GROMACS .gro file of C-alpha atoms in nm:
model
  265
    1MET     CA    1   2.716  -1.949  -2.108
    2PRO     CA    2   2.704  -2.326  -2.064
    3SER     CA    3   2.996  -2.479  -1.904
    4THR     CA    4   3.114  -2.741  -2.177
    5ALA     CA    5   3.433  -2.902  -2.255
    6ALA     CA    6   3.457  -2.694  -2.587
    7HIS     CA    7   3.390  -2.373  -2.388
    8THR     CA    8   3.654  -2.456  -2.129
    9ALA     CA    9   3.906  -2.551  -2.413
   10ALA     CA   10   3.828  -2.201  -2.578
   11ILE     CA   11   3.908  -2.032  -2.243
   12ALA     CA   12   4.233  -2.209  -2.213
   13ARG     CA   13   4.329  -2.122  -2.576
   14ALA     CA   14   4.258  -1.752  -2.512
   15ALA     CA   15   4.433  -1.750  -2.191
   16ASP     CA   16   4.749  -1.900  -2.352
   17ARG     CA   17   4.737  -1.644  -2.635
   18LEU     CA   18   4.720  -1.366  -2.394
   19ARG     CA   19   5.003  -1.506  -2.181
   20GLN     CA   20   5.220  -1.563  -2.489
   21TRP     CA   21   5.142  -1.191  -2.608
   22ALA     CA   22   5.226  -1.056  -2.256
   23TYR     CA   23   5.547  -1.251  -2.201
   24SER     CA   24   5.669  -1.179  -2.549
   25ARG     CA   25   5.654  -0.800  -2.457
   26ILE     CA   26   5.785  -0.864  -2.106
   27ASP     CA   27   6.085  -1.045  -2.243
   28SER     CA   28   6.148  -0.760  -2.485
   29HIS     CA   29   6.130  -0.502  -2.221
   30ALA     CA   30   6.364  -0.709  -2.015
   31LEU     CA   31   6.621  -0.701  -2.282
   32GLU     CA   32   6.616  -0.325  -2.288
   33LEU     CA   33   6.680  -0.324  -1.928
   34ALA     CA   34   6.982  -0.542  -1.987
   35ARG     CA   35   7.085  -0.304  -2.257
   36LEU     CA   36   7.082  -0.020  -2.014
   37TYR     CA   37   7.326  -0.206  -1.782
   38ARG     CA   38   7.551  -0.278  -2.080
   39ALA     CA   39   7.562   0.088  -2.178
   40SER     CA   40   7.639   0.194  -1.824
   41ARG     CA   41   7.911  -0.066  -1.814
   42ASP     CA   42   8.081   0.054  -2.144
   43THR     CA   43   8.066   0.424  -2.014
   44PHE     CA   44   8.201   0.326  -1.677
   45VAL     CA   45   8.487   0.121  -1.826
   46GLY     CA   46   8.579   0.425  -2.041
   47ARG     CA   47   8.604   0.643  -1.717
   48VAL     CA   48   8.815   0.394  -1.537
   49ARG     CA   49   9.051   0.357  -1.841
   50HIS     CA   50   9.089   0.741  -1.849
   51VAL     CA   51   9.181   0.750  -1.479
   52TYR     CA   52   9.427   0.470  -1.520
   53ASP     CA   53   9.593   0.634  -1.825
   54THR     CA   54   9.607   0.966  -1.665
   55PHE     CA   55   9.709   0.900  -1.313
   56LEU     CA   56   9.792   0.539  -1.262
   57ALA     CA   57   9.992   0.431  -1.577
   58ASP     CA   58  10.326   0.396  -1.406
   59GLU     CA   59  10.198   0.284  -1.059
   60PRO     CA   60   9.851   0.131  -1.053
   61THR     CA   61   9.837   0.097  -0.677
   62LEU     CA   62   9.595   0.201  -0.406
   63SER     CA   63   9.872   0.439  -0.252
   64ALA     CA   64   9.922   0.613  -0.576
   65ALA     CA   65   9.562   0.650  -0.611
   66ARG     CA   66   9.525   0.809  -0.274
   67ARG     CA   67   9.838   1.040  -0.326
   68GLY     CA   68   9.675   1.197  -0.618
   69PRO     CA   69   9.322   1.258  -0.759
   70ALA     CA   70   9.263   0.909  -0.887
   71ALA     CA   71   9.092   0.777  -0.579
   72ALA     CA   72   8.847   1.052  -0.574
   73GLU     CA   73   8.782   1.019  -0.946
   74LEU     CA   74   8.712   0.652  -0.926
   75GLU     CA   75   8.488   0.695  -0.623
   76ARG     CA   76   8.289   0.961  -0.829
   77ALA     CA   77   8.279   0.748  -1.137
   78ILE     CA   78   8.122   0.452  -0.926
   79GLN     CA   79   7.871   0.664  -0.751
   80GLU     CA   80   7.754   0.850  -1.074
   81THR     CA   81   7.723   0.539  -1.272
   82VAL     CA   82   7.521   0.356  -1.002
   83ASP     CA   83   7.292   0.667  -0.948
   84HIS     CA   84   7.243   0.692  -1.334
   85GLN     CA   85   7.184   0.313  -1.357
   86VAL     CA   86   6.920   0.308  -1.067
   87ASP     CA   87   6.736   0.603  -1.223
   88GLY     CA   88   6.736   0.464  -1.561
   89ILE     CA   89   6.619   0.116  -1.459
   90ALA     CA   90   6.343   0.277  -1.255
   91GLN     CA   91   6.217   0.512  -1.524
   92GLN     CA   92   6.244   0.254  -1.799
   93SER     CA   93   6.061   0.000  -1.584
   94VAL     CA   94   5.770   0.254  -1.505
   95ASP     CA   95   5.740   0.340  -1.875
   96ARG     CA   96   5.718  -0.011  -2.006
   97LEU     CA   97   5.482  -0.115  -1.722
   98GLN     CA   98   5.231   0.164  -1.813
   99GLU     CA   99   5.282   0.076  -2.178
  100LEU     CA  100   5.199  -0.309  -2.095
  101VAL     CA  101   4.890  -0.195  -1.917
  102THR     CA  102   4.776   0.061  -2.170
  103GLU     CA  103   4.814  -0.185  -2.467
  104GLY     CA  104   4.717  -0.499  -2.276
  105ALA     CA  105   4.370  -0.393  -2.169
  106PRO     CA  106   4.218  -0.348  -2.516
  107HIS     CA  107   4.410  -0.650  -2.653
  108ALA     CA  108   4.281  -0.877  -2.371
  109ALA     CA  109   3.920  -0.760  -2.429
  110ARG     CA  110   3.942  -0.823  -2.799
  111THR     CA  111   4.098  -1.170  -2.740
  112TRP     CA  112   3.819  -1.273  -2.513
  113ARG     CA  113   3.555  -1.130  -2.740
  114ASP     CA  114   3.689  -1.317  -3.043
  115ALA     CA  115   3.739  -1.646  -2.837
  116LEU     CA  116   3.403  -1.649  -2.648
  117GLY     CA  117   3.179  -1.407  -2.838
  118LEU     CA  118   3.175  -1.189  -2.514
  119ARG     CA  119   3.070  -0.826  -2.550
  120LEU     CA  120   3.321  -0.649  -2.334
  121LYS     CA  121   3.382  -0.271  -2.314
  122ASP     CA  122   3.755  -0.188  -2.338
  123LEU     CA  123   3.898  -0.129  -1.992
  124GLU     CA  124   4.052   0.228  -1.939
  125PRO     CA  125   4.323   0.133  -1.675
  126SER     CA  126   4.480   0.413  -1.484
  127THR     CA  127   4.867   0.447  -1.523
  128LYS     CA  128   4.864   0.611  -1.188
  129ASN     CA  129   4.775   0.271  -1.039
  130VAL     CA  130   5.101   0.136  -1.179
  131MET     CA  131   5.322   0.381  -0.988
  132LEU     CA  132   5.104   0.337  -0.669
  133GLU     CA  133   5.169  -0.034  -0.676
  134LEU     CA  134   5.528  -0.007  -0.736
  135THR     CA  135   5.573   0.237  -0.464
  136THR     CA  136   5.350   0.053  -0.200
  137LYS     CA  137   5.310  -0.316  -0.283
  138VAL     CA  138   5.545  -0.527  -0.075
  139MET     CA  139   5.657  -0.853  -0.224
  140GLY     CA  140   5.918  -1.067  -0.035
  141GLY     CA  141   5.999  -0.783   0.206
  142GLY     CA  142   6.022  -0.473  -0.012
  143THR     CA  143   5.856  -0.287  -0.273
  144PHE     CA  144   5.961  -0.272  -0.647
  145PHE     CA  145   6.170   0.057  -0.571
  146ASP     CA  146   6.319  -0.104  -0.266
  147ARG     CA  147   6.449  -0.382  -0.488
  148VAL     CA  148   6.586  -0.162  -0.761
  149MET     CA  149   6.782   0.051  -0.501
  150HIS     CA  150   6.903  -0.285  -0.350
  151MET     CA  151   7.036  -0.384  -0.694
  152GLY     CA  152   7.203  -0.043  -0.718
  153ASP     CA  153   7.372  -0.097  -0.382
  154GLN     CA  154   7.488  -0.436  -0.496
  155LEU     CA  155   7.644  -0.292  -0.813
  156LYS     CA  156   7.825  -0.037  -0.624
  157GLY     CA  157   7.963  -0.268  -0.369
  158SER     CA  158   8.093  -0.501  -0.643
  159LEU     CA  159   8.253  -0.214  -0.843
  160THR     CA  160   8.419  -0.089  -0.534
  161THR     CA  161   8.546  -0.424  -0.425
  162SER     CA  162   8.685  -0.491  -0.784
  163ILE     CA  163   8.871  -0.176  -0.816
  164ARG     CA  164   8.999  -0.154  -0.463
  165GLY     CA  165   9.128  -0.508  -0.484
  166GLY     CA  166   9.286  -0.444  -0.828
  167LEU     CA  167   9.469  -0.149  -0.683
  168LEU     CA  168   9.582  -0.337  -0.371
  169GLY     CA  169   9.734  -0.606  -0.612
  170ALA     CA  170   9.887  -0.347  -0.846
  171GLU     CA  171   9.688  -0.510  -1.132
  172PRO     CA  172   9.706  -0.337  -1.469
  173PHE     CA  173   9.400  -0.186  -1.628
  174HIS     CA  174   9.298  -0.487  -1.848
  175VAL     CA  175   9.266  -0.711  -1.538
  176ILE     CA  176   9.045  -0.446  -1.366
  177ARG     CA  177   8.845  -0.406  -1.675
  178ASP     CA  178   8.767  -0.780  -1.701
  179ARG     CA  179   8.652  -0.785  -1.326
  180VAL     CA  180   8.437  -0.469  -1.363
  181MET     CA  181   8.269  -0.595  -1.678
  182LYS     CA  182   8.181  -0.916  -1.484
  183SER     CA  183   8.027  -0.706  -1.216
  184PHE     CA  184   7.761  -0.566  -1.453
  185GLY     CA  185   7.668  -0.931  -1.557
  186VAL     CA  186   7.565  -0.849  -1.916
  187ASP     CA  187   7.805  -1.028  -2.132
  188ARG     CA  188   7.506  -1.200  -2.274
  189LEU     CA  189   7.205  -0.976  -2.288
  190SER     CA  190   6.947  -1.270  -2.283
  191GLU     CA  191   7.103  -1.407  -1.974
  192PRO     CA  192   7.190  -1.136  -1.734
  193ARG     CA  193   7.362  -1.213  -1.408
  194PHE     CA  194   7.443  -1.047  -1.065
  195SER     CA  195   7.286  -0.708  -1.031
  196ALA     CA  196   7.142  -0.713  -1.366
  197TYR     CA  197   6.968  -1.031  -1.320
  198GLY     CA  198   6.804  -0.902  -1.003
  199SER     CA  199   6.682  -0.582  -1.183
  200VAL     CA  200   6.543  -0.779  -1.485
  201MET     CA  201   6.351  -1.032  -1.265
  202THR     CA  202   6.222  -0.768  -1.046
  203TYR     CA  203   6.081  -0.602  -1.351
  204LYS     CA  204   5.935  -0.915  -1.484
  205ASN     CA  205   5.764  -0.998  -1.167
  206ALA     CA  206   5.599  -0.653  -1.147
  207ALA     CA  207   5.487  -0.683  -1.518
  208ARG     CA  208   5.334  -1.028  -1.463
  209HIS     CA  209   5.156  -0.876  -1.157
  210GLU     CA  210   5.024  -0.579  -1.355
  211PHE     CA  211   4.916  -0.819  -1.655
  212ASN     CA  212   4.731  -1.064  -1.400
  213GLY     CA  213   4.557  -0.768  -1.257
  214LEU     CA  214   4.421  -0.690  -1.602
  215MET     CA  215   4.300  -1.046  -1.634
  216ARG     CA  216   4.118  -1.024  -1.304
  217ALA     CA  217   3.968  -0.686  -1.390
  218ILE     CA  218   3.829  -0.830  -1.722
  219GLY     CA  219   3.694  -1.144  -1.532
  220LYS     CA  220   3.501  -0.928  -1.289
  221ARG     CA  221   3.313  -0.785  -1.588
  222THR     CA  222   3.234  -1.110  -1.745
  223GLU     CA  223   2.914  -1.309  -1.634
  224ASP     CA  224   2.974  -1.629  -1.457
  225ALA     CA  225   3.364  -1.570  -1.467
  226VAL     CA  226   3.572  -1.761  -1.200
  227GLU     CA  227   3.921  -1.645  -1.104
  228VAL     CA  228   4.164  -1.944  -1.071
  229TRP     CA  229   4.536  -1.990  -1.022
  230TRP     CA  230   4.695  -2.091  -1.343
  231ALA     CA  231   5.047  -2.222  -1.355
  232MET     CA  232   5.300  -2.294  -1.631
  233PHE     CA  233   5.423  -2.664  -1.610
  234ASP     CA  234   5.769  -2.733  -1.691
  235ASP     CA  235   6.108  -2.808  -1.517
  236ALA     CA  236   6.111  -2.469  -1.354
  237THR     CA  237   5.753  -2.506  -1.189
  238THR     CA  238   5.776  -2.481  -0.816
  239PRO     CA  239   5.573  -2.724  -0.606
  240GLY     CA  240   5.400  -2.435  -0.436
  241CYS     CA  241   5.272  -2.304  -0.768
  242ALA     CA  242   5.197  -2.647  -0.892
  243ALA     CA  243   4.984  -2.712  -0.588
  244ARG     CA  244   4.789  -2.400  -0.633
  245HIS     CA  245   4.715  -2.460  -1.007
  246GLY     CA  246   4.338  -2.466  -1.072
  247MET     CA  247   4.236  -2.338  -0.731
  248ARG     CA  248   3.997  -2.039  -0.694
  249LEU     CA  249   4.192  -1.729  -0.596
  250GLY     CA  250   3.971  -1.684  -0.307
  251ASP     CA  251   4.050  -2.021  -0.178
  252VAL     CA  252   4.424  -1.935  -0.166
  253SER     CA  253   4.439  -1.706   0.133
  254ASP     CA  254   4.504  -1.356   0.016
  255GLU     CA  255   4.765  -1.468  -0.227
  256THR     CA  256   4.763  -1.372  -0.588
  257PRO     CA  257   5.026  -1.468  -0.863
  258PRO     CA  258   5.321  -1.403  -0.907
  259ARG     CA  259   5.403  -1.545  -0.570
  260HIS     CA  260   5.791  -1.550  -0.584
  261LEU     CA  261   6.082  -1.408  -0.799
  262ASN     CA  262   6.053  -1.540  -1.148
  263CYS     CA  263   5.694  -1.692  -1.087
  264ARG     CA  264   5.516  -1.733  -1.423
  265CYS     CA  265   5.166  -1.793  -1.277
   0.00000   0.00000   0.00000
């Protein structure tokens, strides 16, 4: 196919449509993950309230908690909440990534066919590859599951510190509740913070990696296709991503986007 300005513009429009399609779904999936955090938060707060009402109503102190069953109940609530949260985030992430790959492959092929008149067979991506990459691909020092576990450790540490500090200060339940709710970081689902932010951003990076992999797989099946680094330009674009924009992937060492947390290349 001749390399013309019109052809280049058609490629850019198709790529933008695909990116918008993928990122819309990724944002929707991220919102689901934030809702998991909020559900865990509400359940945990209810368990803590029960412990305070049952064992610490008259003396909400660390000494009183240790004299009775409250300390063990609170520790159990923290551990079970974190375990449930980590399992939920991991399973939901895997399900949504596999969904993105399964739906994205035929959608991408149709988009390129419609935009450029290419005759492409629908890809049949393996969802097993998704699990393999989440388990083995290292980004920034750890795999996807390493990061999910790390977010769980952060949440556990924050909850433990919040409750222990409240008991040391003999604070009433409503003060503890406010601090615990802050630890989950999902007062605003569209703008998660703390541990929830890390889990959401980790998912988004993995999803963008899988989507970019689909684009490369389709490119390899297309005559005269060239794989290039493509950045999104706005106030959040990093200098490194801007410098790589338009470069052939083979000329950028062994790097492939996304190259950092929250990378949108």
